Amino acid sequence: MKPAAATPTRTVDSVPLLDLRRQNKVVEADLRAAFERVMQSGMFILGPEVDAFEAEVAKVVGAKHALGVSSGTDALLLAFMALGIGPGDEVICPSYTFFATAGCVSRAGATPVFVDVKPCCFNLDPATLEKAITPRTKAIVPVHLFGQCCDMDAILAIAKKHGIRVVEDAAQSLSAHYKGRGAGTVGDFGCYSFFPSKNLGAFGDAGLLTTEDDALAERAKIFRVHGAKPKYYHQWVGGNFRIDALQAALLRVKLPRLQGYTKARRQNVARYRAALLERGLAREARSCRVGAPAPEGDANAPMVFPSVCEPEPIWNQLCLRVPGEGRRDALVAHLRELKVGVEIYYPVPLHEQQCFASVRPAHPLPVSERAAKETLAIPVFPELEEAEIDYVLDALGSFFAKGARPKP
Ligand SMILES: *Cc1c(COP(=O)(O)O)cnc(C)c1O
């Protein structure tokens, strides 16, 4: 292991999964000024601050229309409402994702149809789509999980063939790119979240909906304000899906720094990757990408590093896979004992959630079930210090040195 390039500023004896205070401290004066500006304006819902934020974020994402909304969840619900998806309709989504992806399908009155993901990058497996499509299928929701884009060419080709809409859940992938286009701008709608743990985090709940389609943008705008146009004249039953002016103003402070945050996340991932492979603690997953080089690392390594199947992920999370019955949970306990912040995204695949007990998946979902048992997220946030990464690496190493290595 090479020595750390930077001198640590403290003796590391714990590492949080995420520490937003470090990020906010750097822009504290600008945040205070933004708060002051909104307070003095007396305008707290939509308005000029939101207009400015929408124009700026549309540019970053590369979207024609961007609507600030109340959360990533509401972006999804709004998209389904604007597309007229409701009772009797089916919407295909992966089982291994955050609950909101499928929860919003149900809230729109439709039925989620769960399909499986790929073991290498945890994204929706296009090969599972065709057999899940029925005459009732109205949309597919690819989730760009952990900051990496789905195989959109394959998904769009199937959607086009069957006349099905595509709503991208880009909650974890704002500013990632797919073949030169912004994540979320490839399908009919893109849904993003500014939940504080996302790469661009608000100071509370906030989200974004984007589209390239003028008519869909107009519909979404109307549904965002209770389906009213003009005010108090309701063509449809919409909801209150508006973003606060305060959130928009604060997000405008951080938005110009997003690229820098991403760069730091990528550097952190590169440091983890090099060390884990070098120490024989992880091997790379075999990529699903056609013509991908052979995976790197010792084939007997106890952990699996996610593969980059679409270039340049923005690494909202770095989730390692720990095969072996109960081994992931033992490692989580070990890391927590050493005060390393870890989280399991996600411990229960959606088709096994109690609330979806009556929803039958389109086919068996072994990869989602396995991912739920074997993955864990380690700290990767931009402001991590190198000494903290080394602390996490040592903590991972000490677990497997204790003889927990799988038998070859
Ligand atoms: C965070 C997230 C959402 C929901 O966003 P909120 O802003 O928390 O409502 C939806 N889908 C995915 C994949 C997410 O990670």
CSV table of C-alpha atoms and ligand atoms in Angstrom, one decimal:
chain,number,residue,atom,x,y,z
A,1,MET,CA,0.0,0.0,0.0
A,2,LYS,CA,1.4,3.4,-1.0
A,3,PRO,CA,1.6,6.0,1.8
A,4,ALA,CA,-1.2,8.5,1.9
A,5,ALA,CA,-0.5,11.6,-0.3
A,6,ALA,CA,-2.0,14.0,2.1
A,7,THR,CA,-1.2,14.3,5.8
A,8,PRO,CA,-4.3,13.3,7.9
A,9,THR,CA,-5.7,16.2,9.8
A,10,ARG,CA,-6.7,14.0,12.8
A,11,THR,CA,-6.1,10.5,14.1
A,12,VAL,CA,-8.8,8.5,12.5
A,13,ASP,CA,-10.8,6.3,14.9
A,14,SER,CA,-14.1,6.3,13.1
A,15,VAL,CA,-15.5,7.1,9.7
A,16,PRO,CA,-19.0,8.3,9.0
A,17,LEU,CA,-21.0,6.9,6.0
A,18,LEU,CA,-21.8,10.6,5.2
A,19,ASP,CA,-20.9,13.9,6.8
A,20,LEU,CA,-22.8,16.8,5.2
A,21,ARG,CA,-21.3,19.3,7.6
A,22,ARG,CA,-18.0,19.2,5.8
A,23,GLN,CA,-19.6,20.0,2.5
A,24,ASN,CA,-21.7,22.8,3.9
A,25,LYS,CA,-18.9,24.4,5.8
A,26,VAL,CA,-17.1,25.3,2.6
A,27,VAL,CA,-20.1,27.3,1.3
A,28,GLU,CA,-21.5,28.5,4.6
A,29,ALA,CA,-21.4,32.2,3.7
A,30,ASP,CA,-23.1,31.6,0.4
A,31,LEU,CA,-25.8,29.5,2.0
A,32,ARG,CA,-26.5,32.2,4.5
A,33,ALA,CA,-26.7,34.8,1.8
A,34,ALA,CA,-29.1,32.6,-0.2
A,35,PHE,CA,-31.3,32.2,2.9
A,36,GLU,CA,-31.3,35.9,3.5
A,37,ARG,CA,-32.2,36.6,-0.1
A,38,VAL,CA,-35.2,34.3,0.1
A,39,MET,CA,-36.3,35.6,3.5
A,40,GLN,CA,-36.2,39.2,2.3
A,41,SER,CA,-38.0,38.3,-1.0
A,42,GLY,CA,-41.1,37.1,0.9
A,43,MET,CA,-41.7,34.5,-1.8
A,44,PHE,CA,-41.4,30.9,-0.6
A,45,ILE,CA,-43.1,28.7,-3.2
A,46,LEU,CA,-41.9,28.5,-6.8
A,47,GLY,CA,-41.2,32.1,-8.1
A,48,PRO,CA,-37.9,33.6,-9.5
A,49,GLU,CA,-35.5,31.6,-7.3
A,50,VAL,CA,-37.1,28.3,-8.6
A,51,ASP,CA,-37.1,29.6,-12.2
A,52,ALA,CA,-33.4,30.4,-12.0
A,53,PHE,CA,-32.6,27.0,-10.4
A,54,GLU,CA,-34.6,25.1,-13.1
A,55,ALA,CA,-32.7,26.9,-15.9
A,56,GLU,CA,-29.4,26.2,-14.2
A,57,VAL,CA,-30.0,22.6,-13.4
A,58,ALA,CA,-31.5,21.9,-16.9
A,59,LYS,CA,-28.2,23.0,-18.3
A,60,VAL,CA,-26.2,20.7,-16.0
A,61,VAL,CA,-28.5,17.8,-16.8
A,62,GLY,CA,-28.8,18.6,-20.5
A,63,ALA,CA,-32.6,18.6,-20.4
A,64,LYS,CA,-35.0,20.8,-22.4
A,65,HIS,CA,-37.5,21.2,-19.5
A,66,ALA,CA,-36.7,20.9,-15.8
A,67,LEU,CA,-39.4,21.2,-13.1
A,68,GLY,CA,-38.4,21.6,-9.5
A,69,VAL,CA,-40.6,19.4,-7.3
A,70,SER,CA,-41.1,18.5,-3.7
A,71,SER,CA,-39.1,15.2,-3.7
A,72,GLY,CA,-37.7,12.5,-5.9
A,73,THR,CA,-40.7,10.4,-4.9
A,74,ASP,CA,-43.1,13.1,-6.1
A,75,ALA,CA,-41.2,13.4,-9.4
A,76,LEU,CA,-42.0,9.8,-10.1
A,77,LEU,CA,-45.6,10.1,-9.1
A,78,LEU,CA,-46.0,13.3,-11.1
A,79,ALA,CA,-44.4,11.6,-14.2
A,80,PHE,CA,-46.9,8.7,-13.9
A,81,MET,CA,-49.8,11.1,-13.5
A,82,ALA,CA,-48.7,13.2,-16.5
A,83,LEU,CA,-48.5,10.1,-18.6
A,84,GLY,CA,-52.0,9.1,-17.6
A,85,ILE,CA,-50.9,5.9,-15.9
A,86,GLY,CA,-53.5,4.5,-13.5
A,87,PRO,CA,-55.8,1.6,-12.5
A,88,GLY,CA,-55.5,-1.4,-14.8
A,89,ASP,CA,-52.1,-0.4,-16.1
A,90,GLU,CA,-48.8,-2.3,-15.4
A,91,VAL,CA,-45.4,-0.6,-14.9
A,92,ILE,CA,-42.2,-2.6,-15.1
A,93,CYS,CA,-39.5,-1.8,-12.5
A,94,PRO,CA,-36.5,-3.6,-10.9
A,95,SER,CA,-37.1,-5.3,-7.6
A,96,TYR,CA,-33.7,-4.2,-6.3
A,97,THR,CA,-34.1,-0.5,-5.8
A,98,PHE,CA,-35.4,2.1,-3.3
A,99,PHE,CA,-39.0,1.6,-2.4
A,100,ALA,CA,-40.3,4.9,-4.1
A,101,THR,CA,-39.7,3.5,-7.6
A,102,ALA,CA,-42.5,1.0,-7.1
A,103,GLY,CA,-44.4,2.7,-4.4
A,104,CYS,CA,-45.3,5.5,-6.8
A,105,VAL,CA,-46.6,3.0,-9.4
A,106,SER,CA,-49.0,1.8,-6.8
A,107,ARG,CA,-49.9,5.3,-5.6
A,108,ALA,CA,-50.8,6.2,-9.2
A,109,GLY,CA,-53.2,3.2,-9.1
A,110,ALA,CA,-51.2,0.9,-11.4
A,111,THR,CA,-49.5,-2.4,-10.6
A,112,PRO,CA,-45.7,-2.7,-10.4
A,113,VAL,CA,-44.3,-5.7,-12.3
A,114,PHE,CA,-40.9,-6.6,-10.9
A,115,VAL,CA,-38.0,-7.7,-13.0
A,116,ASP,CA,-34.4,-8.7,-12.1
A,117,VAL,CA,-31.2,-6.8,-12.2
A,118,LYS,CA,-27.7,-7.7,-13.3
A,119,PRO,CA,-25.1,-9.0,-10.8
A,120,CYS,CA,-22.3,-6.8,-12.1
A,121,CYS,CA,-23.7,-3.3,-11.9
A,122,PHE,CA,-27.1,-4.0,-10.1
A,123,ASN,CA,-29.0,-2.3,-12.9
A,124,LEU,CA,-32.2,-3.5,-14.7
A,125,ASP,CA,-31.4,-6.5,-16.9
A,126,PRO,CA,-32.9,-5.7,-20.3
A,127,ALA,CA,-33.0,-9.5,-21.1
A,128,THR,CA,-35.8,-9.9,-18.5
A,129,LEU,CA,-38.0,-7.3,-20.0
A,130,GLU,CA,-39.7,-9.0,-23.0
A,131,LYS,CA,-41.3,-11.7,-20.9
A,132,ALA,CA,-42.6,-9.2,-18.4
A,133,ILE,CA,-44.5,-7.2,-21.0
A,134,THR,CA,-48.3,-7.7,-21.3
A,135,PRO,CA,-51.0,-5.8,-23.2
A,136,ARG,CA,-51.4,-3.8,-20.0
A,137,THR,CA,-47.8,-2.6,-19.8
A,138,LYS,CA,-47.7,1.2,-20.0
A,139,ALA,CA,-44.2,2.0,-18.8
A,140,ILE,CA,-40.7,0.8,-17.9
A,141,VAL,CA,-38.8,2.4,-15.0
A,142,PRO,CA,-35.1,1.9,-15.4
A,143,VAL,CA,-33.3,2.9,-12.2
A,144,HIS,CA,-29.8,4.2,-12.6
A,145,LEU,CA,-28.7,2.7,-9.3
A,146,PHE,CA,-25.9,3.9,-7.2
A,147,GLY,CA,-24.9,6.5,-9.8
A,148,GLN,CA,-24.4,4.3,-12.9
A,149,CYS,CA,-26.6,4.4,-16.0
A,150,CYS,CA,-28.7,1.4,-17.2
A,151,ASP,CA,-28.3,0.0,-20.7
A,152,MET,CA,-30.7,2.5,-22.2
A,153,ASP,CA,-30.2,1.5,-25.8
A,154,ALA,CA,-31.5,-2.0,-25.1
A,155,ILE,CA,-34.3,-0.7,-22.9
A,156,LEU,CA,-35.5,2.0,-25.3
A,157,ALA,CA,-35.4,-0.5,-28.2
A,158,ILE,CA,-37.8,-2.8,-26.4
A,159,ALA,CA,-40.0,0.1,-25.2
A,160,LYS,CA,-40.2,1.4,-28.7
A,161,LYS,CA,-41.1,-2.0,-30.2
A,162,HIS,CA,-44.0,-2.3,-27.8
A,163,GLY,CA,-45.1,1.3,-27.7
A,164,ILE,CA,-44.3,1.7,-24.0
A,165,ARG,CA,-43.2,4.8,-22.1
A,166,VAL,CA,-39.9,5.1,-20.3
A,167,VAL,CA,-39.6,6.9,-17.0
A,168,GLU,CA,-36.0,7.1,-15.8
A,169,ASP,CA,-35.5,6.9,-12.0
A,170,ALA,CA,-32.3,9.0,-12.0
A,171,ALA,CA,-32.6,9.9,-8.3
A,172,GLN,CA,-29.1,8.6,-7.6
A,173,SER,CA,-27.6,9.7,-11.0
A,174,LEU,CA,-28.1,13.5,-11.5
A,175,SER,CA,-25.3,14.6,-13.9
A,176,ALA,CA,-24.2,11.0,-14.9
A,177,HIS,CA,-24.2,10.6,-18.7
A,178,TYR,CA,-25.3,7.9,-21.0
A,179,LYS,CA,-23.5,8.0,-24.4
A,180,GLY,CA,-23.1,11.8,-24.2
A,181,ARG,CA,-26.7,12.5,-22.9
A,182,GLY,CA,-27.6,13.3,-19.4
A,183,ALA,CA,-29.0,10.5,-17.3
A,184,GLY,CA,-32.8,11.0,-17.2
A,185,THR,CA,-33.0,12.8,-20.6
A,186,VAL,CA,-33.1,9.7,-22.7
A,187,GLY,CA,-36.6,8.4,-21.8
A,188,ASP,CA,-39.9,10.3,-21.6
A,189,PHE,CA,-39.3,11.7,-18.2
A,190,GLY,CA,-36.3,11.9,-15.8
A,191,CYS,CA,-36.9,11.8,-12.1
A,192,TYR,CA,-34.2,13.1,-9.7
A,193,SER,CA,-33.9,13.5,-5.9
A,194,PHE,CA,-32.1,16.1,-3.8
A,195,PHE,CA,-32.6,14.1,-0.6
A,196,PRO,CA,-29.6,15.1,1.5
A,197,SER,CA,-27.7,11.8,0.8
A,198,LYS,CA,-27.8,12.2,-2.9
A,199,ASN,CA,-24.9,13.7,-4.9
A,200,LEU,CA,-26.6,17.1,-4.9
A,201,GLY,CA,-28.4,17.3,-1.5
A,202,ALA,CA,-30.9,19.9,-0.4
A,203,PHE,CA,-31.6,21.0,3.1
A,204,GLY,CA,-34.7,18.8,3.4
A,205,ASP,CA,-36.8,17.2,0.7
A,206,ALA,CA,-36.6,18.3,-2.9
A,207,GLY,CA,-36.6,16.8,-6.4
A,208,LEU,CA,-36.6,17.4,-10.1
A,209,LEU,CA,-38.6,16.2,-13.1
A,210,THR,CA,-37.2,16.6,-16.6
A,211,THR,CA,-38.5,15.9,-20.1
A,212,GLU,CA,-37.6,16.7,-23.7
A,213,ASP,CA,-41.2,16.8,-24.7
A,214,ASP,CA,-43.0,20.1,-24.7
A,215,ALA,CA,-46.5,18.7,-24.3
A,216,LEU,CA,-45.5,16.4,-21.4
A,217,ALA,CA,-43.7,19.3,-19.7
A,218,GLU,CA,-46.9,21.4,-19.9
A,219,ARG,CA,-49.0,18.5,-18.5
A,220,ALA,CA,-46.5,18.0,-15.6
A,221,LYS,CA,-46.5,21.7,-14.8
A,222,ILE,CA,-50.3,21.6,-14.4
A,223,PHE,CA,-50.3,18.4,-12.4
A,224,ARG,CA,-47.6,20.0,-10.1
A,225,VAL,CA,-50.2,22.5,-8.9
A,226,HIS,CA,-53.3,20.3,-8.3
A,227,GLY,CA,-54.0,20.0,-12.0
A,228,ALA,CA,-55.1,23.7,-12.2
A,229,LYS,CA,-54.7,25.9,-15.2
A,230,PRO,CA,-55.5,28.7,-14.8
A,231,LYS,CA,-55.3,28.9,-11.0
A,232,TYR,CA,-58.5,27.4,-9.3
A,233,TYR,CA,-59.7,25.8,-12.6
A,234,HIS,CA,-58.9,22.1,-12.4
A,235,GLN,CA,-58.8,20.1,-15.6
A,236,TRP,CA,-57.3,17.1,-13.7
A,237,VAL,CA,-56.7,15.9,-10.2
A,238,GLY,CA,-53.1,16.7,-9.6
A,239,GLY,CA,-51.2,17.3,-6.3
A,240,ASN,CA,-49.0,19.7,-4.5
A,241,PHE,CA,-45.6,18.7,-6.0
A,242,ARG,CA,-43.9,22.1,-5.7
A,243,ILE,CA,-40.4,22.8,-4.6
A,244,ASP,CA,-39.7,25.5,-2.0
A,245,ALA,CA,-37.9,28.6,-3.1
A,246,LEU,CA,-35.6,28.2,-0.2
A,247,GLN,CA,-34.5,24.7,-1.3
A,248,ALA,CA,-33.9,26.1,-4.9
A,249,ALA,CA,-31.8,29.0,-3.6
A,250,LEU,CA,-29.7,26.7,-1.4
A,251,LEU,CA,-29.3,24.2,-4.2
A,252,ARG,CA,-28.1,27.0,-6.5
A,253,VAL,CA,-25.2,27.5,-4.2
A,254,LYS,CA,-24.1,23.8,-4.4
A,255,LEU,CA,-24.9,23.2,-8.1
A,256,PRO,CA,-21.8,24.8,-9.5
A,257,ARG,CA,-19.7,22.5,-7.2
A,258,LEU,CA,-21.4,19.3,-8.3
A,259,GLN,CA,-18.7,18.4,-10.8
A,260,GLY,CA,-16.1,18.8,-8.1
A,261,TYR,CA,-18.0,16.5,-5.7
A,262,THR,CA,-18.2,13.9,-8.5
A,263,LYS,CA,-14.5,14.1,-9.2
A,264,ALA,CA,-13.8,13.6,-5.5
A,265,ARG,CA,-16.1,10.6,-5.3
A,266,ARG,CA,-14.4,9.0,-8.3
A,267,GLN,CA,-11.0,9.5,-6.7
A,268,ASN,CA,-12.2,7.8,-3.5
A,269,VAL,CA,-13.6,4.9,-5.5
A,270,ALA,CA,-10.3,4.6,-7.4
A,271,ARG,CA,-8.4,4.5,-4.1
A,272,TYR,CA,-10.6,1.8,-2.7
A,273,ARG,CA,-10.5,-0.2,-5.9
A,274,ALA,CA,-6.7,-0.2,-6.2
A,275,ALA,CA,-6.2,-1.1,-2.6
A,276,LEU,CA,-8.9,-3.8,-2.4
A,277,LEU,CA,-7.6,-5.5,-5.5
A,278,GLU,CA,-4.0,-5.2,-4.5
A,279,ARG,CA,-4.6,-6.6,-1.0
A,280,GLY,CA,-6.6,-9.5,-2.5
A,281,LEU,CA,-9.7,-8.4,-0.6
A,282,ALA,CA,-11.9,-7.9,-3.7
A,283,ARG,CA,-12.1,-9.0,-7.3
A,284,GLU,CA,-13.9,-7.0,-9.9
A,285,ALA,CA,-17.3,-8.3,-11.1
A,286,ARG,CA,-17.5,-9.6,-14.6
A,287,SER,CA,-19.0,-6.8,-16.7
A,288,CYS,CA,-22.1,-7.4,-18.8
A,289,ARG,CA,-20.8,-4.9,-21.4
A,290,VAL,CA,-20.0,-6.5,-24.7
A,291,GLY,CA,-16.3,-6.7,-25.3
A,292,ALA,CA,-15.4,-5.7,-21.7
A,293,PRO,CA,-11.9,-6.7,-20.6
A,294,ALA,CA,-11.6,-9.7,-18.2
A,295,PRO,CA,-12.3,-8.7,-14.6
A,296,GLU,CA,-9.3,-7.8,-12.5
A,297,GLY,CA,-8.2,-9.2,-9.2
A,298,ASP,CA,-7.7,-12.5,-7.5
A,299,ALA,CA,-10.6,-14.8,-8.3
A,300,ASN,CA,-10.6,-16.1,-4.7
A,301,ALA,CA,-10.9,-12.7,-3.2
A,302,PRO,CA,-13.7,-12.5,-0.5
A,303,MET,CA,-15.5,-9.5,-1.8
A,304,VAL,CA,-16.7,-8.4,-5.3
A,305,PHE,CA,-16.2,-4.8,-6.5
A,306,PRO,CA,-19.0,-3.5,-8.8
A,307,SER,CA,-18.1,-3.3,-12.4
A,308,VAL,CA,-18.4,-0.2,-14.5
A,309,CYS,CA,-20.7,-1.3,-17.3
A,310,GLU,CA,-21.6,2.2,-18.4
A,311,PRO,CA,-18.7,4.6,-18.3
A,312,GLU,CA,-18.3,7.4,-15.7
A,313,PRO,CA,-20.7,6.5,-12.9
A,314,ILE,CA,-21.1,9.3,-10.4
A,315,TRP,CA,-20.9,6.9,-7.4
A,316,ASN,CA,-23.8,8.0,-5.2
A,317,GLN,CA,-23.0,4.8,-3.3
A,318,LEU,CA,-20.1,2.3,-3.5
A,319,CYS,CA,-21.7,-1.1,-2.8
A,320,LEU,CA,-19.5,-4.1,-2.4
A,321,ARG,CA,-20.8,-7.7,-2.6
A,322,VAL,CA,-19.8,-10.2,0.1
A,323,PRO,CA,-20.8,-13.7,-1.0
A,324,GLY,CA,-21.3,-16.5,1.5
A,325,GLU,CA,-24.1,-17.2,3.9
A,326,GLY,CA,-24.3,-14.6,6.6
A,327,ARG,CA,-20.9,-13.2,5.8
A,328,ARG,CA,-22.2,-9.7,4.8
A,329,ASP,CA,-24.0,-9.3,8.0
A,330,ALA,CA,-21.0,-10.4,10.0
A,331,LEU,CA,-18.9,-7.9,8.2
A,332,VAL,CA,-21.4,-5.1,8.8
A,333,ALA,CA,-21.3,-5.9,12.5
A,334,HIS,CA,-17.5,-5.9,12.5
A,335,LEU,CA,-17.3,-2.5,10.7
A,336,ARG,CA,-19.8,-1.0,13.0
A,337,GLU,CA,-17.8,-2.2,16.0
A,338,LEU,CA,-14.8,-0.3,14.5
A,339,LYS,CA,-17.1,2.8,14.0
A,340,VAL,CA,-17.2,2.6,10.2
A,341,GLY,CA,-20.5,3.9,8.9
A,342,VAL,CA,-22.1,1.3,6.6
A,343,GLU,CA,-25.5,0.8,5.2
A,344,ILE,CA,-27.4,-1.9,3.4
A,345,TYR,CA,-29.0,-0.8,0.2
A,346,TYR,CA,-31.4,-2.6,0.2
A,347,PRO,CA,-32.0,-5.4,2.6
A,348,VAL,CA,-35.4,-6.6,1.2
A,349,PRO,CA,-36.1,-6.8,-2.6
A,350,LEU,CA,-39.4,-5.1,-3.4
A,351,HIS,CA,-41.2,-8.2,-4.5
A,352,GLU,CA,-40.6,-9.6,-1.0
A,353,GLN,CA,-42.0,-6.5,0.8
A,354,GLN,CA,-45.2,-7.1,2.8
A,355,CYS,CA,-47.1,-4.4,1.0
A,356,PHE,CA,-46.4,-6.1,-2.4
A,357,ALA,CA,-47.4,-9.6,-1.1
A,358,SER,CA,-50.3,-9.7,-3.6
A,359,VAL,CA,-48.1,-8.6,-6.5
A,360,ARG,CA,-46.7,-11.5,-8.4
A,361,PRO,CA,-43.2,-10.9,-10.0
A,362,ALA,CA,-43.0,-11.5,-13.7
A,363,HIS,CA,-40.4,-14.3,-13.2
A,364,PRO,CA,-38.0,-15.5,-10.4
A,365,LEU,CA,-35.7,-12.7,-9.3
A,366,PRO,CA,-32.6,-14.5,-7.9
A,367,VAL,CA,-30.1,-11.7,-8.6
A,368,SER,CA,-32.2,-9.1,-6.6
A,369,GLU,CA,-32.7,-11.6,-3.8
A,370,ARG,CA,-28.9,-12.3,-3.6
A,371,ALA,CA,-28.0,-8.6,-3.8
A,372,ALA,CA,-30.2,-7.9,-0.9
A,373,LYS,CA,-28.3,-10.5,1.2
A,374,GLU,CA,-24.8,-9.7,0.0
A,375,THR,CA,-24.2,-6.0,-0.6
A,376,LEU,CA,-23.1,-3.3,1.7
A,377,ALA,CA,-22.3,0.4,1.1
A,378,ILE,CA,-19.1,1.9,2.5
A,379,PRO,CA,-18.3,5.6,2.9
A,380,VAL,CA,-17.5,7.3,-0.4
A,381,PHE,CA,-18.7,10.9,0.1
A,382,PRO,CA,-16.5,13.7,-1.6
A,383,GLU,CA,-15.0,15.1,1.6
A,384,LEU,CA,-13.6,11.8,2.9
A,385,GLU,CA,-9.9,12.1,3.8
A,386,GLU,CA,-7.4,9.6,2.5
A,387,ALA,CA,-6.6,8.5,6.0
A,388,GLU,CA,-10.3,7.7,6.5
A,389,ILE,CA,-10.3,5.5,3.4
A,390,ASP,CA,-7.2,3.7,4.6
A,391,TYR,CA,-9.0,3.2,8.0
A,392,VAL,CA,-12.0,1.6,6.2
A,393,LEU,CA,-9.6,-0.5,4.1
A,394,ASP,CA,-7.8,-1.7,7.3
A,395,ALA,CA,-11.2,-2.4,8.9
A,396,LEU,CA,-12.2,-4.5,5.9
A,397,GLY,CA,-8.9,-6.3,5.9
A,398,SER,CA,-9.0,-7.1,9.6
A,399,PHE,CA,-12.3,-8.9,9.2
A,400,PHE,CA,-11.0,-11.3,6.5
A,401,ALA,CA,-7.7,-11.7,8.4
A,402,LYS,CA,-9.7,-13.2,11.3
A,403,GLY,CA,-10.2,-16.3,9.1
A,404,ALA,CA,-13.5,-15.3,7.6
A,405,ARG,CA,-12.3,-16.0,4.1
A,406,PRO,CA,-14.5,-18.3,2.1
A,407,LYS,CA,-13.1,-21.8,1.5
A,408,PRO,CA,-11.7,-22.0,-2.0
B,1,LIG,C1,-33.8,8.6,-3.2
B,1,LIG,C2,-34.6,7.8,-4.2
B,1,LIG,C3,-35.9,8.1,-4.6
B,1,LIG,C4,-36.8,9.0,-3.8
B,1,LIG,O1,-36.3,10.3,-3.7
B,1,LIG,P1,-36.8,11.2,-2.4
B,1,LIG,O2,-36.3,12.6,-2.8
B,1,LIG,O3,-36.2,10.7,-1.2
B,1,LIG,O4,-38.3,11.2,-2.4
B,1,LIG,C5,-36.4,7.4,-5.6
B,1,LIG,N1,-35.7,6.4,-6.2
B,1,LIG,C6,-34.5,6.1,-5.9
B,1,LIG,C7,-33.7,5.1,-6.6
B,1,LIG,C8,-33.8,6.8,-4.9
B,1,LIG,O5,-32.6,6.5,-4.5
